[in-house]
């Protein structure tokens, strides 16, 4: 019997990959393969989460509250496929803080309730970031009150969801090498207001707020074998070492994994070394925001683009899942209908006229070849102890 990989290749070569996928959302018949369900379907034992679970992995996705409320197919697919969710927007500082003195928990509460109903775990994203800050931030937060505002935010939000969050991205994207500091720290508003120790403070406060969540440091631009990624990885590891040495409670590294389908850089060695180094520090590792941007693929043919995207999914996941420290894979959304990459043209610079197809389900909720690539990568991954 052909392996799934060979089958995907053949599908693309004969231009029938998409036709073979069928046209009924979530009722698609896939080629039966080892580890799949008896009928070759993608639900129940054939779902991403079932395949992930067999290896001790969590399969997750970012969630938008808009489609969760208004689209039945979105809700159904999420519940069928994933056992870990993260708010794409709803737990960020700005959305939670309409004014300096108030909190708006409607969306975040709804996400957590949805997850509870469906037996899913939740990642919290995020407490401290240089983006998604509210309009009032710049005029209200000063060197005098910044520590208080940050710690009260973490204590209030972390406290509200205490015991319900698998992992919290305590600090997001703290490194920006081009800001010119020797330690690579980003000159973010929090950095400017509090100084480099804002990080230690955030992690200590997060532990106090929720002692059950794995406290994660989440970063992007650390995936490739090129100079920029090399430098950012080195700065990220140095930061994690500094935090650990200072006794700050960091439990996990999140590798965002926004990947390009076509890139002049490859990935492999640097990623493997990063994961091993994180492991040596006692950290778990999560792939937190995977998507494969097909903007750079010159061909317009959807099947061809999907084949290339699926190949990158497979190679990327084969690389990271080789290490047993990696405990979860989340994509940044799951359907091409709702991907942040289509939100602005800044992620579609080569072909702004075209919608990207970066996720495991297409815009009509049919599984793409990336779905099968992700599932196969789970199957091929070595078994591991589940996330703590
Ligand atoms: C993005 C969301 O997907 C968008 O909807 C929003 O407009 C901007 O933020 N890295 C992160 C995420 O950590 O929070 C970002 O999410 C994508 C990049």
Short mmCIF file of C-alpha atoms and ligand atoms in Angstrom, two decimals:
data_model
loop_
_atom_site.label_atom_id
_atom_site.label_comp_id
_atom_site.label_asym_id
_atom_site.label_seq_id
_atom_site.Cartn_x
_atom_site.Cartn_y
_atom_site.Cartn_z
CA UNK A 1 0.00 0.00 0.00
CA UNK A 2 1.15 3.52 -0.72
CA UNK A 3 2.13 5.69 2.19
CA UNK A 4 0.10 8.83 2.64
CA UNK A 5 3.09 10.85 1.54
CA UNK A 6 3.40 8.92 -1.70
CA UNK A 7 -0.33 9.27 -2.17
CA UNK A 8 -0.18 13.03 -1.74
CA UNK A 9 2.66 13.19 -4.24
CA UNK A 10 0.74 11.08 -6.71
CA UNK A 11 -2.41 13.14 -6.18
CA UNK A 12 -0.56 16.29 -7.04
CA UNK A 13 1.29 14.77 -9.96
CA UNK A 14 -1.95 13.65 -11.53
CA UNK A 15 -3.66 16.87 -10.50
CA UNK A 16 -6.34 14.87 -8.74
CA UNK A 17 -5.33 15.53 -5.15
CA UNK A 18 -8.22 17.82 -4.45
CA UNK A 19 -10.76 15.79 -6.36
CA UNK A 20 -9.82 12.79 -4.26
CA UNK A 21 -10.54 14.80 -1.13
CA UNK A 22 -14.27 14.88 -1.87
CA UNK A 23 -16.55 17.84 -1.42
CA UNK A 24 -18.59 17.23 1.70
CA UNK A 25 -17.33 19.22 4.65
CA UNK A 26 -16.17 16.91 7.43
CA UNK A 27 -17.47 13.84 5.64
CA UNK A 28 -14.40 13.36 3.56
CA UNK A 29 -13.10 9.91 2.84
CA UNK A 30 -9.36 9.66 3.06
CA UNK A 31 -7.30 6.75 1.93
CA UNK A 32 -7.25 4.18 4.75
CA UNK A 33 -3.87 4.01 6.37
CA UNK A 34 -2.28 2.49 9.38
CA UNK A 35 -3.48 4.15 12.55
CA UNK A 36 -6.51 5.67 10.84
CA UNK A 37 -10.10 4.75 11.48
CA UNK A 38 -11.57 1.69 9.79
CA UNK A 39 -13.47 3.73 7.19
CA UNK A 40 -10.55 6.06 6.52
CA UNK A 41 -12.55 9.02 7.83
CA UNK A 42 -11.27 12.06 9.62
CA UNK A 43 -13.55 12.00 12.64
CA UNK A 44 -13.28 10.13 15.95
CA UNK A 45 -10.27 7.82 15.71
CA UNK A 46 -9.32 9.48 12.42
CA UNK A 47 -9.21 12.99 13.90
CA UNK A 48 -6.08 15.05 14.44
CA UNK A 49 -6.51 14.86 18.20
CA UNK A 50 -6.87 11.07 18.20
CA UNK A 51 -3.72 10.65 16.13
CA UNK A 52 -1.89 13.14 18.34
CA UNK A 53 -3.07 11.49 21.55
CA UNK A 54 -1.65 8.14 20.46
CA UNK A 55 1.79 9.73 20.64
CA UNK A 56 1.24 11.74 23.82
CA UNK A 57 0.69 14.96 21.87
CA UNK A 58 -1.98 17.64 22.00
CA UNK A 59 -3.49 18.93 18.73
CA UNK A 60 -4.67 22.50 18.91
CA UNK A 61 -5.84 25.58 17.10
CA UNK A 62 -6.30 29.28 17.66
CA UNK A 63 -9.95 30.27 17.84
CA UNK A 64 -11.82 33.39 16.79
CA UNK A 65 -14.94 34.17 18.78
CA UNK A 66 -16.76 35.57 15.74
CA UNK A 67 -16.86 32.32 13.76
CA UNK A 68 -17.23 30.26 16.94
CA UNK A 69 -20.52 32.08 17.59
CA UNK A 70 -21.84 32.29 14.07
CA UNK A 71 -20.65 29.26 12.11
CA UNK A 72 -21.86 25.80 12.98
CA UNK A 73 -19.24 24.12 10.78
CA UNK A 74 -16.47 26.00 12.60
CA UNK A 75 -17.68 24.81 15.98
CA UNK A 76 -18.20 21.24 14.78
CA UNK A 77 -14.78 20.93 13.19
CA UNK A 78 -13.04 22.41 16.22
CA UNK A 79 -14.74 20.02 18.60
CA UNK A 80 -14.08 17.04 16.34
CA UNK A 81 -10.44 17.70 15.61
CA UNK A 82 -8.77 19.48 18.51
CA UNK A 83 -8.17 19.00 22.21
CA UNK A 84 -6.38 22.30 22.83
CA UNK A 85 -7.57 25.80 21.98
CA UNK A 86 -6.11 29.28 22.32
CA UNK A 87 -7.88 32.59 21.83
CA UNK A 88 -6.59 34.29 18.70
CA UNK A 89 -7.43 37.67 20.21
CA UNK A 90 -9.71 37.37 23.25
CA UNK A 91 -7.12 36.97 26.02
CA UNK A 92 -4.78 39.73 24.90
CA UNK A 93 -4.33 42.78 27.08
CA UNK A 94 -6.21 45.29 24.90
CA UNK A 95 -9.33 43.21 24.27
CA UNK A 96 -9.56 42.41 28.00
CA UNK A 97 -9.06 46.03 29.08
CA UNK A 98 -11.55 48.51 27.60
CA UNK A 99 -10.54 51.06 30.26
CA UNK A 100 -7.76 51.22 32.89
CA UNK A 101 -10.21 50.20 35.60
CA UNK A 102 -12.33 47.57 33.88
CA UNK A 103 -12.04 44.08 32.45
CA UNK A 104 -14.16 42.58 29.65
CA UNK A 105 -14.23 38.83 30.00
CA UNK A 106 -17.17 37.97 27.73
CA UNK A 107 -15.18 36.44 24.85
CA UNK A 108 -12.51 34.77 26.97
CA UNK A 109 -15.17 33.26 29.26
CA UNK A 110 -17.02 31.91 26.24
CA UNK A 111 -13.89 30.28 24.86
CA UNK A 112 -13.11 28.64 28.20
CA UNK A 113 -16.74 27.44 28.55
CA UNK A 114 -16.63 25.98 25.01
CA UNK A 115 -13.43 24.15 25.82
CA UNK A 116 -14.86 22.79 29.07
CA UNK A 117 -18.00 21.55 27.30
CA UNK A 118 -15.92 19.66 24.79
CA UNK A 119 -13.22 18.36 27.10
CA UNK A 120 -10.52 20.54 25.57
CA UNK A 121 -7.56 22.18 27.24
CA UNK A 122 -6.90 25.90 26.89
CA UNK A 123 -3.73 27.92 26.31
CA UNK A 124 -3.72 31.47 27.61
CA UNK A 125 -2.30 34.01 25.13
CA UNK A 126 -0.95 36.32 26.46
CA UNK A 127 -0.24 38.49 29.49
CA UNK A 128 2.63 40.69 28.29
CA UNK A 129 3.24 41.72 24.67
CA UNK A 130 4.23 44.89 22.85
CA UNK A 131 1.15 44.60 20.60
CA UNK A 132 -2.60 44.50 21.29
CA UNK A 133 -2.26 47.24 23.89
CA UNK A 134 -5.35 49.40 24.40
CA UNK A 135 -5.65 53.00 23.24
CA UNK A 136 -5.43 54.28 26.81
CA UNK A 137 -2.10 52.55 27.47
CA UNK A 138 0.28 55.22 26.21
CA UNK A 139 -1.39 58.07 28.11
CA UNK A 140 -2.04 56.14 31.32
CA UNK A 141 0.86 53.78 31.99
CA UNK A 142 3.95 55.47 33.46
CA UNK A 143 7.23 54.38 35.02
CA UNK A 144 5.55 54.90 38.37
CA UNK A 145 2.50 52.68 37.84
CA UNK A 146 3.64 50.17 35.17
CA UNK A 147 4.63 47.41 37.60
CA UNK A 148 1.32 47.72 39.41
CA UNK A 149 -0.71 47.71 36.19
CA UNK A 150 1.13 44.69 34.81
CA UNK A 151 0.95 42.63 37.99
CA UNK A 152 -2.69 43.49 38.67
CA UNK A 153 -3.54 42.47 35.12
CA UNK A 154 -1.79 39.12 35.48
CA UNK A 155 -3.28 38.45 38.92
CA UNK A 156 -6.82 39.32 37.80
CA UNK A 157 -6.83 37.45 34.48
CA UNK A 158 -4.68 34.54 35.65
CA UNK A 159 -6.73 34.28 38.82
CA UNK A 160 -10.03 34.19 36.95
CA UNK A 161 -8.96 31.18 34.86
CA UNK A 162 -6.82 29.53 37.52
CA UNK A 163 -6.80 25.76 37.11
CA UNK A 164 -8.44 25.97 33.67
CA UNK A 165 -5.39 26.84 31.60
CA UNK A 166 -2.91 24.24 30.37
CA UNK A 167 -0.26 26.88 29.65
CA UNK A 168 0.01 30.66 29.68
CA UNK A 169 2.12 32.65 27.26
CA UNK A 170 3.33 34.94 30.01
CA UNK A 171 5.58 37.01 27.76
CA UNK A 172 5.27 37.07 23.99
CA UNK A 173 8.00 38.15 21.56
CA UNK A 174 10.40 39.85 23.98
CA UNK A 175 13.38 39.58 21.64
CA UNK A 176 14.07 41.93 18.75
CA UNK A 177 17.73 41.79 17.83
CA UNK A 178 17.49 44.79 15.52
CA UNK A 179 16.67 47.04 18.50
CA UNK A 180 20.41 46.89 19.06
CA UNK A 181 20.74 45.82 22.68
CA UNK A 182 23.50 43.28 23.43
CA UNK A 183 20.96 40.98 25.13
CA UNK A 184 18.61 41.23 22.15
CA UNK A 185 15.70 42.43 24.28
CA UNK A 186 12.99 44.29 22.42
CA UNK A 187 12.49 47.90 23.44
CA UNK A 188 8.82 47.22 24.05
CA UNK A 189 6.61 49.57 26.08
CA UNK A 190 6.88 47.23 29.06
CA UNK A 191 10.67 47.17 28.73
CA UNK A 192 10.88 50.95 28.49
CA UNK A 193 8.61 51.45 31.49
CA UNK A 194 9.92 48.76 33.85
CA UNK A 195 13.31 47.70 32.51
CA UNK A 196 14.57 44.19 31.67
CA UNK A 197 13.27 42.84 34.97
CA UNK A 198 9.69 43.14 33.67
CA UNK A 199 10.17 39.55 32.53
CA UNK A 200 11.05 38.09 35.93
CA UNK A 201 8.21 40.06 37.47
CA UNK A 202 5.72 38.73 34.92
CA UNK A 203 6.69 35.08 35.48
CA UNK A 204 6.67 35.31 39.28
CA UNK A 205 3.29 37.01 39.19
CA UNK A 206 1.86 34.48 36.74
CA UNK A 207 2.89 31.60 39.03
CA UNK A 208 1.21 33.35 41.91
CA UNK A 209 -1.96 33.87 39.85
CA UNK A 210 -2.20 30.29 38.56
CA UNK A 211 0.16 27.68 39.99
CA UNK A 212 -1.27 24.99 37.69
CA UNK A 213 -0.53 26.52 34.26
CA UNK A 214 2.74 25.81 32.46
CA UNK A 215 4.36 29.21 32.13
CA UNK A 216 5.57 29.67 28.59
CA UNK A 217 7.84 32.06 26.73
CA UNK A 218 6.51 32.42 23.16
CA UNK A 219 8.64 33.66 20.25
CA UNK A 220 8.68 33.88 16.44
CA UNK A 221 11.49 34.11 13.89
CA UNK A 222 13.47 31.29 15.53
CA UNK A 223 12.67 28.57 13.04
CA UNK A 224 15.04 28.89 10.10
CA UNK A 225 18.70 28.11 9.45
CA UNK A 226 19.70 31.66 8.61
CA UNK A 227 21.55 34.48 10.32
CA UNK A 228 18.47 36.28 11.62
CA UNK A 229 17.01 33.13 13.19
CA UNK A 230 20.44 32.11 14.55
CA UNK A 231 20.79 35.41 16.37
CA UNK A 232 17.25 35.39 17.66
CA UNK A 233 17.55 31.80 18.89
CA UNK A 234 20.76 32.67 20.71
CA UNK A 235 19.12 35.69 22.35
CA UNK A 236 16.03 33.66 23.25
CA UNK A 237 18.10 30.93 24.88
CA UNK A 238 20.18 33.53 26.72
CA UNK A 239 17.00 35.12 28.01
CA UNK A 240 15.61 31.79 29.17
CA UNK A 241 18.90 31.01 30.93
CA UNK A 242 18.88 34.39 32.62
CA UNK A 243 15.29 33.87 33.79
CA UNK A 244 16.01 30.38 35.08
CA UNK A 245 19.15 31.57 36.86
CA UNK A 246 17.13 34.32 38.52
CA UNK A 247 14.65 31.72 39.76
CA UNK A 248 11.82 32.88 37.50
CA UNK A 249 9.30 30.10 36.93
CA UNK A 250 9.45 29.34 33.20
CA UNK A 251 8.16 25.89 32.19
CA UNK A 252 7.95 25.92 28.42
CA UNK A 253 9.12 27.47 25.18
CA UNK A 254 6.56 28.26 22.50
CA UNK A 255 7.89 28.25 18.95
CA UNK A 256 5.31 30.19 16.95
CA UNK A 257 6.17 28.59 13.61
CA UNK A 258 4.74 31.01 11.06
CA UNK A 259 6.47 29.41 8.10
CA UNK A 260 6.77 30.32 4.43
CA UNK A 261 5.95 27.70 1.81
CA UNK A 262 8.72 29.13 -0.35
CA UNK A 263 11.83 30.43 1.35
CA UNK A 264 15.47 30.88 0.50
CA UNK A 265 16.24 29.48 3.97
CA UNK A 266 15.78 25.93 5.15
CA UNK A 267 15.05 24.66 8.64
CA UNK A 268 16.39 21.72 10.60
CA UNK A 269 19.66 22.01 12.48
CA UNK A 270 18.89 25.26 14.30
CA UNK A 271 15.41 24.13 15.29
CA UNK A 272 16.66 20.80 16.59
CA UNK A 273 19.37 22.50 18.61
CA UNK A 274 16.88 25.01 20.00
CA UNK A 275 14.52 22.29 21.15
CA UNK A 276 17.34 20.26 22.67
CA UNK A 277 18.68 23.33 24.49
CA UNK A 278 15.21 24.12 25.85
CA UNK A 279 14.90 20.50 26.95
CA UNK A 280 18.29 20.68 28.70
CA UNK A 281 16.91 23.63 30.65
CA UNK A 282 13.99 21.48 31.78
CA UNK A 283 11.45 23.16 29.50
CA UNK A 284 8.61 21.62 27.54
CA UNK A 285 8.26 22.86 23.96
CA UNK A 286 5.06 23.73 22.10
CA UNK A 287 4.53 24.57 18.46
CA UNK A 288 2.10 27.39 19.17
CA UNK A 289 1.06 29.15 15.96
CA UNK A 290 1.86 26.99 12.95
CA UNK A 291 0.74 28.12 9.51
CA UNK A 292 2.41 27.83 6.11
CA UNK A 293 2.02 30.94 3.97
CA UNK A 294 1.76 30.00 0.30
CA UNK A 295 2.01 33.60 -0.94
CA UNK A 296 5.42 32.90 -2.47
CA UNK A 297 4.25 29.99 -4.63
CA UNK A 298 4.06 31.29 -8.20
CA UNK A 299 1.57 28.66 -9.42
CA UNK A 300 -2.10 29.57 -9.16
CA UNK A 301 -3.30 25.98 -9.23
CA UNK A 302 -4.81 25.27 -5.81
CA UNK A 303 -3.91 21.58 -5.80
CA UNK A 304 -0.28 22.36 -6.54
CA UNK A 305 -0.12 25.02 -3.86
CA UNK A 306 -1.75 22.67 -1.37
CA UNK A 307 0.74 19.96 -2.23
CA UNK A 308 3.67 22.26 -1.54
CA UNK A 309 2.13 23.58 1.69
CA UNK A 310 1.49 20.02 2.85
CA UNK A 311 5.08 19.09 2.11
CA UNK A 312 6.29 21.93 4.31
CA UNK A 313 3.90 20.91 7.10
CA UNK A 314 5.27 17.42 6.93
CA UNK A 315 8.93 18.41 6.88
CA UNK A 316 8.50 20.97 9.63
CA UNK A 317 6.55 18.68 11.92
CA UNK A 318 8.83 15.71 11.24
CA UNK A 319 11.72 17.90 12.36
CA UNK A 320 10.20 19.25 15.56
CA UNK A 321 8.29 16.15 16.64
CA UNK A 322 11.45 14.08 16.56
CA UNK A 323 12.17 15.50 19.99
CA UNK A 324 10.07 14.20 22.85
CA UNK A 325 10.17 17.57 24.63
CA UNK A 326 7.62 18.79 22.08
CA UNK A 327 4.20 18.18 23.59
CA UNK A 328 1.71 20.15 21.52
CA UNK A 329 1.12 21.37 17.99
CA UNK A 330 -1.30 24.24 17.46
CA UNK A 331 -2.05 25.86 14.14
CA UNK A 332 -2.97 29.55 14.07
CA UNK A 333 -6.57 28.90 13.12
CA UNK A 334 -7.60 25.76 11.27
CA UNK A 335 -9.61 26.92 8.26
CA UNK A 336 -8.41 29.09 5.38
CA UNK A 337 -11.75 30.87 5.75
CA UNK A 338 -10.40 32.56 8.87
CA UNK A 339 -6.67 33.07 8.77
CA UNK A 340 -4.96 36.22 9.97
CA UNK A 341 -2.74 35.99 6.87
CA UNK A 342 -5.68 37.01 4.70
CA UNK A 343 -6.55 39.84 7.09
CA UNK A 344 -4.08 42.36 5.70
CA UNK A 345 -1.98 42.46 2.56
CA UNK A 346 1.21 42.61 4.60
CA UNK A 347 1.36 38.82 4.58
CA UNK A 348 0.57 38.60 0.87
CA UNK A 349 3.16 40.90 -0.60
CA UNK A 350 3.97 38.78 -3.64
CA UNK A 351 0.36 38.09 -4.60
CA UNK A 352 -1.92 40.57 -2.82
CA UNK A 353 -4.69 39.61 -5.26
CA UNK A 354 -4.77 36.04 -3.97
CA UNK A 355 -6.11 34.51 -0.76
CA UNK A 356 -3.62 32.26 1.01
CA UNK A 357 -4.28 28.61 1.87
CA UNK A 358 -2.10 28.03 4.94
CA UNK A 359 -4.19 25.76 7.20
CA UNK A 360 -5.40 22.15 7.55
CA UNK A 361 -8.94 22.96 6.33
CA UNK A 362 -9.90 24.97 3.26
CA UNK A 363 -12.40 27.84 3.26
CA UNK A 364 -15.28 25.33 2.95
CA UNK A 365 -14.10 23.23 5.88
CA UNK A 366 -12.76 20.42 3.71
CA UNK A 367 -9.50 18.93 4.96
CA UNK A 368 -6.57 20.02 2.83
CA UNK A 369 -3.47 17.99 2.15
CA UNK A 370 -1.93 19.84 5.08
CA UNK A 371 -4.47 18.10 7.34
CA UNK A 372 -3.20 14.71 6.23
CA UNK A 373 0.40 15.86 6.44
CA UNK A 374 -0.15 16.94 10.05
CA UNK A 375 -1.89 13.69 10.89
CA UNK A 376 0.82 11.60 9.25
CA UNK A 377 3.49 13.56 11.10
CA UNK A 378 1.73 12.66 14.37
CA UNK A 379 1.71 9.01 13.33
CA UNK A 380 5.39 9.02 12.51
CA UNK A 381 6.40 10.88 15.67
CA UNK A 382 7.98 8.94 18.51
CA UNK A 383 5.68 8.41 21.50
CA UNK A 384 6.22 10.68 24.45
CA UNK A 385 4.98 11.40 27.90
CA UNK A 386 2.04 13.80 27.63
CA UNK A 387 2.42 17.45 28.67
CA UNK A 388 2.68 17.77 32.43
C1 LIG B 1 -2.61 38.00 15.44
C2 LIG B 1 -4.07 37.65 15.18
O1 LIG B 1 -4.16 36.46 14.47
C3 LIG B 1 -4.73 38.77 14.44
O2 LIG B 1 -6.11 38.51 14.31
C4 LIG B 1 -4.50 40.09 15.15
O3 LIG B 1 -4.99 41.11 14.38
C5 LIG B 1 -3.02 40.33 15.38
O4 LIG B 1 -2.47 39.23 16.08
N1 LIG B 1 1.99 36.28 16.77
C6 LIG B 1 1.16 36.19 17.86
C7 LIG B 1 -0.30 36.31 17.69
O5 LIG B 1 1.63 35.91 18.96
O6 LIG B 1 -0.95 36.86 18.79
C8 LIG B 1 -0.65 37.07 16.45
O7 LIG B 1 -2.05 37.01 16.27
C9 LIG B 1 0.09 36.53 15.25
C10 LIG B 1 1.57 36.65 15.44
#
